[in-house]
Amino acid sequence: IGEYAFVWADGINDLILPDSVTELGLGAFYGCDLESLKLSQNLRVIPRKCFCFNWLKDLQIPSSVREICPEAFCRGYFSKVVIPEGVERIGDDSFSFLIEIDLPASLKEIASDFYYESCVDNEIFPPYVRISADNPVFYAKDGSLYFRENNKLALDSGFNGIPDDYYNR
């Protein structure tokens, strides 16, 4: 599917991309007001601005995806996103208005500004971060992300105050 193929297209609320789709272009579904999305199990990259300005209620990223490019889901509202095993890179402003994000052991790189929200950019409410204990690059503590190599802070999420055991009650 080519670049900006369906930009601002009306009437596309539910989208199922068959597994025959292996590539999406820059901004392919930009501004379509999608509410439901099923991605192809053969996608390796979710390109820049591909699903920007959509209203997805649930996001299921297939395990075939290795990279989520900058602004891929920007201006969407997600309370929680679970990034599957296999994803290695997440670019800047990939997500907006996040409350929580779970990251996989496969993650190697994440932009320090992978989320965008005016209040987040002002460092008031960044998302609460969890990561697989098996990740060799990062670890999470109290919702913030740290580099294993030197224990330095990678992403500070200490502002939102959700304790690590909140969901284990």
mmCIF file of C-alpha atoms in Angstrom:
data_model
loop_
_atom_site.group_PDB
_atom_site.id
_atom_site.type_symbol
_atom_site.label_atom_id
_atom_site.label_comp_id
_atom_site.label_asym_id
_atom_site.label_seq_id
_atom_site.Cartn_x
_atom_site.Cartn_y
_atom_site.Cartn_z
ATOM 1 C CA ILE A 1 0.000 0.000 0.000
ATOM 2 C CA GLY A 2 1.642 3.214 -1.189
ATOM 3 C CA GLU A 3 2.486 6.509 0.473
ATOM 4 C CA TYR A 4 -0.572 8.488 1.619
ATOM 5 C CA ALA A 5 -2.814 6.020 -0.284
ATOM 6 C CA PHE A 6 -5.829 6.638 1.946
ATOM 7 C CA VAL A 7 -4.931 9.982 3.572
ATOM 8 C CA TRP A 8 -8.004 11.574 5.183
ATOM 9 C CA ALA A 9 -10.285 8.974 3.518
ATOM 10 C CA ASP A 10 -13.851 9.038 4.857
ATOM 11 C CA GLY A 11 -15.789 5.946 5.805
ATOM 12 C CA ILE A 12 -12.912 3.667 6.789
ATOM 13 C CA ASN A 13 -13.745 2.828 10.400
ATOM 14 C CA ASP A 14 -12.735 -0.822 10.575
ATOM 15 C CA LEU A 15 -9.689 -2.059 8.700
ATOM 16 C CA ILE A 16 -8.407 -5.607 8.277
ATOM 17 C CA LEU A 17 -5.145 -5.836 6.359
ATOM 18 C CA PRO A 18 -4.749 -9.338 4.930
ATOM 19 C CA ASP A 19 -1.528 -11.238 5.465
ATOM 20 C CA SER A 20 -0.681 -10.686 1.789
ATOM 21 C CA VAL A 21 0.133 -7.051 2.689
ATOM 22 C CA THR A 22 3.860 -6.919 3.463
ATOM 23 C CA GLU A 23 4.565 -3.178 3.240
ATOM 24 C CA LEU A 24 2.787 0.056 4.060
ATOM 25 C CA GLY A 25 3.835 3.442 2.753
ATOM 26 C CA LEU A 26 4.488 6.654 4.633
ATOM 27 C CA GLY A 27 1.185 8.028 5.966
ATOM 28 C CA ALA A 28 -0.845 5.307 4.208
ATOM 29 C CA PHE A 29 -3.862 5.660 6.541
ATOM 30 C CA TYR A 30 -3.162 9.141 7.897
ATOM 31 C CA GLY A 31 -6.297 10.783 9.290
ATOM 32 C CA CYS A 32 -8.808 8.055 8.405
ATOM 33 C CA ASP A 33 -10.625 8.015 11.770
ATOM 34 C CA LEU A 34 -10.014 4.277 12.123
ATOM 35 C CA GLU A 35 -11.564 2.757 15.237
ATOM 36 C CA SER A 36 -10.595 -0.868 14.639
ATOM 37 C CA LEU A 37 -7.433 -2.204 13.005
ATOM 38 C CA LYS A 38 -6.106 -5.691 12.331
ATOM 39 C CA LEU A 39 -2.625 -5.584 10.842
ATOM 40 C CA SER A 40 -1.086 -8.143 8.501
ATOM 41 C CA GLN A 41 0.938 -10.866 10.207
ATOM 42 C CA ASN A 42 3.653 -10.216 7.600
ATOM 43 C CA LEU A 43 4.418 -6.562 8.316
ATOM 44 C CA ARG A 44 7.959 -5.865 9.495
ATOM 45 C CA VAL A 45 7.746 -2.063 9.703
ATOM 46 C CA ILE A 46 4.975 0.332 10.656
ATOM 47 C CA PRO A 47 6.076 3.423 8.733
ATOM 48 C CA ARG A 48 6.185 7.053 9.708
ATOM 49 C CA LYS A 49 2.763 8.683 10.154
ATOM 50 C CA CYS A 50 1.035 5.526 8.873
ATOM 51 C CA PHE A 51 -1.854 5.610 11.369
ATOM 52 C CA CYS A 52 -1.521 9.176 12.622
ATOM 53 C CA PHE A 53 -4.833 10.884 13.534
ATOM 54 C CA ASN A 54 -6.895 7.737 14.006
ATOM 55 C CA TRP A 55 -9.117 6.830 16.962
ATOM 56 C CA LEU A 56 -8.139 3.231 17.538
ATOM 57 C CA LYS A 57 -9.661 1.790 20.678
ATOM 58 C CA ASP A 58 -7.470 -1.292 20.714
ATOM 59 C CA LEU A 59 -4.075 -1.796 19.162
ATOM 60 C CA GLN A 60 -2.765 -5.273 18.359
ATOM 61 C CA ILE A 61 0.691 -5.134 16.806
ATOM 62 C CA PRO A 62 1.702 -8.445 15.186
ATOM 63 C CA SER A 63 4.873 -10.165 16.354
ATOM 64 C CA SER A 64 6.301 -9.887 12.815
ATOM 65 C CA VAL A 65 6.861 -6.136 13.336
ATOM 66 C CA ARG A 66 10.481 -5.171 14.042
ATOM 67 C CA GLU A 67 10.212 -1.382 13.891
ATOM 68 C CA ILE A 68 7.613 1.231 14.788
ATOM 69 C CA CYS A 69 8.716 4.369 12.972
ATOM 70 C CA PRO A 70 8.355 7.958 14.218
ATOM 71 C CA GLU A 71 4.783 9.216 14.491
ATOM 72 C CA ALA A 72 3.372 5.809 13.433
ATOM 73 C CA PHE A 73 0.355 6.101 15.767
ATOM 74 C CA CYS A 74 0.723 9.751 16.733
ATOM 75 C CA ARG A 75 -2.431 11.602 17.765
ATOM 76 C CA GLY A 76 -4.213 8.405 18.713
ATOM 77 C CA TYR A 77 -5.531 7.876 22.216
ATOM 78 C CA PHE A 78 -4.414 4.704 23.968
ATOM 79 C CA SER A 79 -4.691 4.027 27.650
ATOM 80 C CA LYS A 80 -2.416 0.977 27.378
ATOM 81 C CA VAL A 81 -0.270 -0.423 24.585
ATOM 82 C CA VAL A 82 1.475 -3.791 24.669
ATOM 83 C CA ILE A 83 4.425 -4.000 22.293
ATOM 84 C CA PRO A 84 4.959 -7.640 21.238
ATOM 85 C CA GLU A 85 8.151 -9.671 21.215
ATOM 86 C CA GLY A 86 10.016 -9.031 17.997
ATOM 87 C CA VAL A 87 9.833 -5.236 18.027
ATOM 88 C CA GLU A 88 13.388 -3.888 18.229
ATOM 89 C CA ARG A 89 12.967 -0.142 17.624
ATOM 90 C CA ILE A 90 10.395 2.512 18.501
ATOM 91 C CA GLY A 91 10.812 5.991 17.027
ATOM 92 C CA ASP A 92 9.998 9.440 18.372
ATOM 93 C CA ASP A 93 6.379 10.514 18.801
ATOM 94 C CA SER A 94 5.212 7.002 17.814
ATOM 95 C CA PHE A 95 2.355 7.186 20.303
ATOM 96 C CA SER A 96 0.261 9.908 21.889
ATOM 97 C CA PHE A 97 -1.714 10.164 25.074
ATOM 98 C CA LEU A 98 -0.439 6.934 26.649
ATOM 99 C CA ILE A 99 -1.038 5.965 30.238
ATOM 100 C CA GLU A 100 0.864 2.662 30.195
ATOM 101 C CA ILE A 101 3.161 0.757 27.843
ATOM 102 C CA ASP A 102 4.572 -2.760 28.119
ATOM 103 C CA LEU A 103 7.817 -3.337 26.226
ATOM 104 C CA PRO A 104 9.339 -6.639 25.032
ATOM 105 C CA ALA A 105 12.651 -8.378 25.685
ATOM 106 C CA SER A 106 13.518 -7.839 22.000
ATOM 107 C CA LEU A 107 13.563 -4.017 22.306
ATOM 108 C CA LYS A 108 17.001 -2.567 21.518
ATOM 109 C CA GLU A 109 16.220 1.114 20.892
ATOM 110 C CA ILE A 110 13.479 3.457 22.014
ATOM 111 C CA ALA A 111 13.394 7.200 21.422
ATOM 112 C CA SER A 112 13.349 9.160 24.664
ATOM 113 C CA ASP A 113 10.364 11.021 23.233
ATOM 114 C CA PHE A 114 8.546 7.959 21.831
ATOM 115 C CA TYR A 115 5.278 9.419 23.090
ATOM 116 C CA TYR A 116 3.826 12.829 22.327
ATOM 117 C CA GLU A 117 1.355 14.753 24.385
ATOM 118 C CA SER A 118 1.525 18.389 25.301
ATOM 119 C CA CYS A 119 1.382 17.597 28.988
ATOM 120 C CA VAL A 120 3.943 14.789 28.553
ATOM 121 C CA ASP A 121 6.335 17.038 26.718
ATOM 122 C CA ASN A 122 6.048 19.299 29.752
ATOM 123 C CA GLU A 123 7.029 16.244 31.849
ATOM 124 C CA ILE A 124 3.843 16.117 33.900
ATOM 125 C CA PHE A 125 2.279 12.779 32.897
ATOM 126 C CA PRO A 126 4.601 10.511 30.908
ATOM 127 C CA PRO A 127 3.398 6.922 30.470
ATOM 128 C CA TYR A 128 4.133 4.228 32.991
ATOM 129 C CA VAL A 129 6.665 1.814 31.483
ATOM 130 C CA ARG A 130 7.029 -1.916 32.040
ATOM 131 C CA ILE A 131 9.538 -4.112 30.213
ATOM 132 C CA SER A 132 10.217 -7.817 30.048
ATOM 133 C CA ALA A 133 12.716 -8.895 32.688
ATOM 134 C CA ASP A 134 14.562 -10.708 29.884
ATOM 135 C CA ASN A 135 15.429 -7.508 28.013
ATOM 136 C CA PRO A 136 19.259 -7.302 27.840
ATOM 137 C CA VAL A 137 19.389 -3.527 27.219
ATOM 138 C CA PHE A 138 16.801 -2.023 29.596
ATOM 139 C CA TYR A 139 15.043 -2.646 32.876
ATOM 140 C CA ALA A 140 12.068 -0.886 34.458
ATOM 141 C CA LYS A 141 11.729 0.341 38.004
ATOM 142 C CA ASP A 142 8.764 2.291 39.371
ATOM 143 C CA GLY A 143 7.479 2.897 35.838
ATOM 144 C CA SER A 144 10.707 4.378 34.501
ATOM 145 C CA LEU A 145 13.143 2.767 32.074
ATOM 146 C CA TYR A 146 16.867 2.370 32.810
ATOM 147 C CA PHE A 147 19.884 1.149 30.839
ATOM 148 C CA ARG A 148 21.228 -2.120 32.286
ATOM 149 C CA GLU A 149 24.784 -1.266 31.246
ATOM 150 C CA ASN A 150 25.154 1.763 33.517
ATOM 151 C CA ASN A 151 21.854 2.074 35.481
ATOM 152 C CA LYS A 152 21.231 5.475 33.910
ATOM 153 C CA LEU A 153 17.727 6.689 33.317
ATOM 154 C CA ALA A 154 16.464 6.131 29.754
ATOM 155 C CA LEU A 155 12.813 7.242 30.194
ATOM 156 C CA ASP A 156 11.524 8.938 33.313
ATOM 157 C CA SER A 157 7.924 8.048 34.107
ATOM 158 C CA GLY A 158 8.042 8.811 37.792
ATOM 159 C CA PHE A 159 5.465 11.559 37.499
ATOM 160 C CA ASN A 160 2.385 9.382 37.147
ATOM 161 C CA GLY A 161 2.762 7.516 40.420
ATOM 162 C CA ILE A 162 1.365 4.085 39.454
ATOM 163 C CA PRO A 163 3.245 1.605 41.675
ATOM 164 C CA ASP A 164 4.763 -1.536 40.128
ATOM 165 C CA ASP A 165 2.389 -3.813 42.069
ATOM 166 C CA TYR A 166 -0.777 -1.881 41.121
ATOM 167 C CA TYR A 167 -2.022 -4.539 38.682
ATOM 168 C CA ASN A 168 -0.937 -7.498 40.811
ATOM 169 C CA ARG A 169 -3.580 -6.935 43.480
#
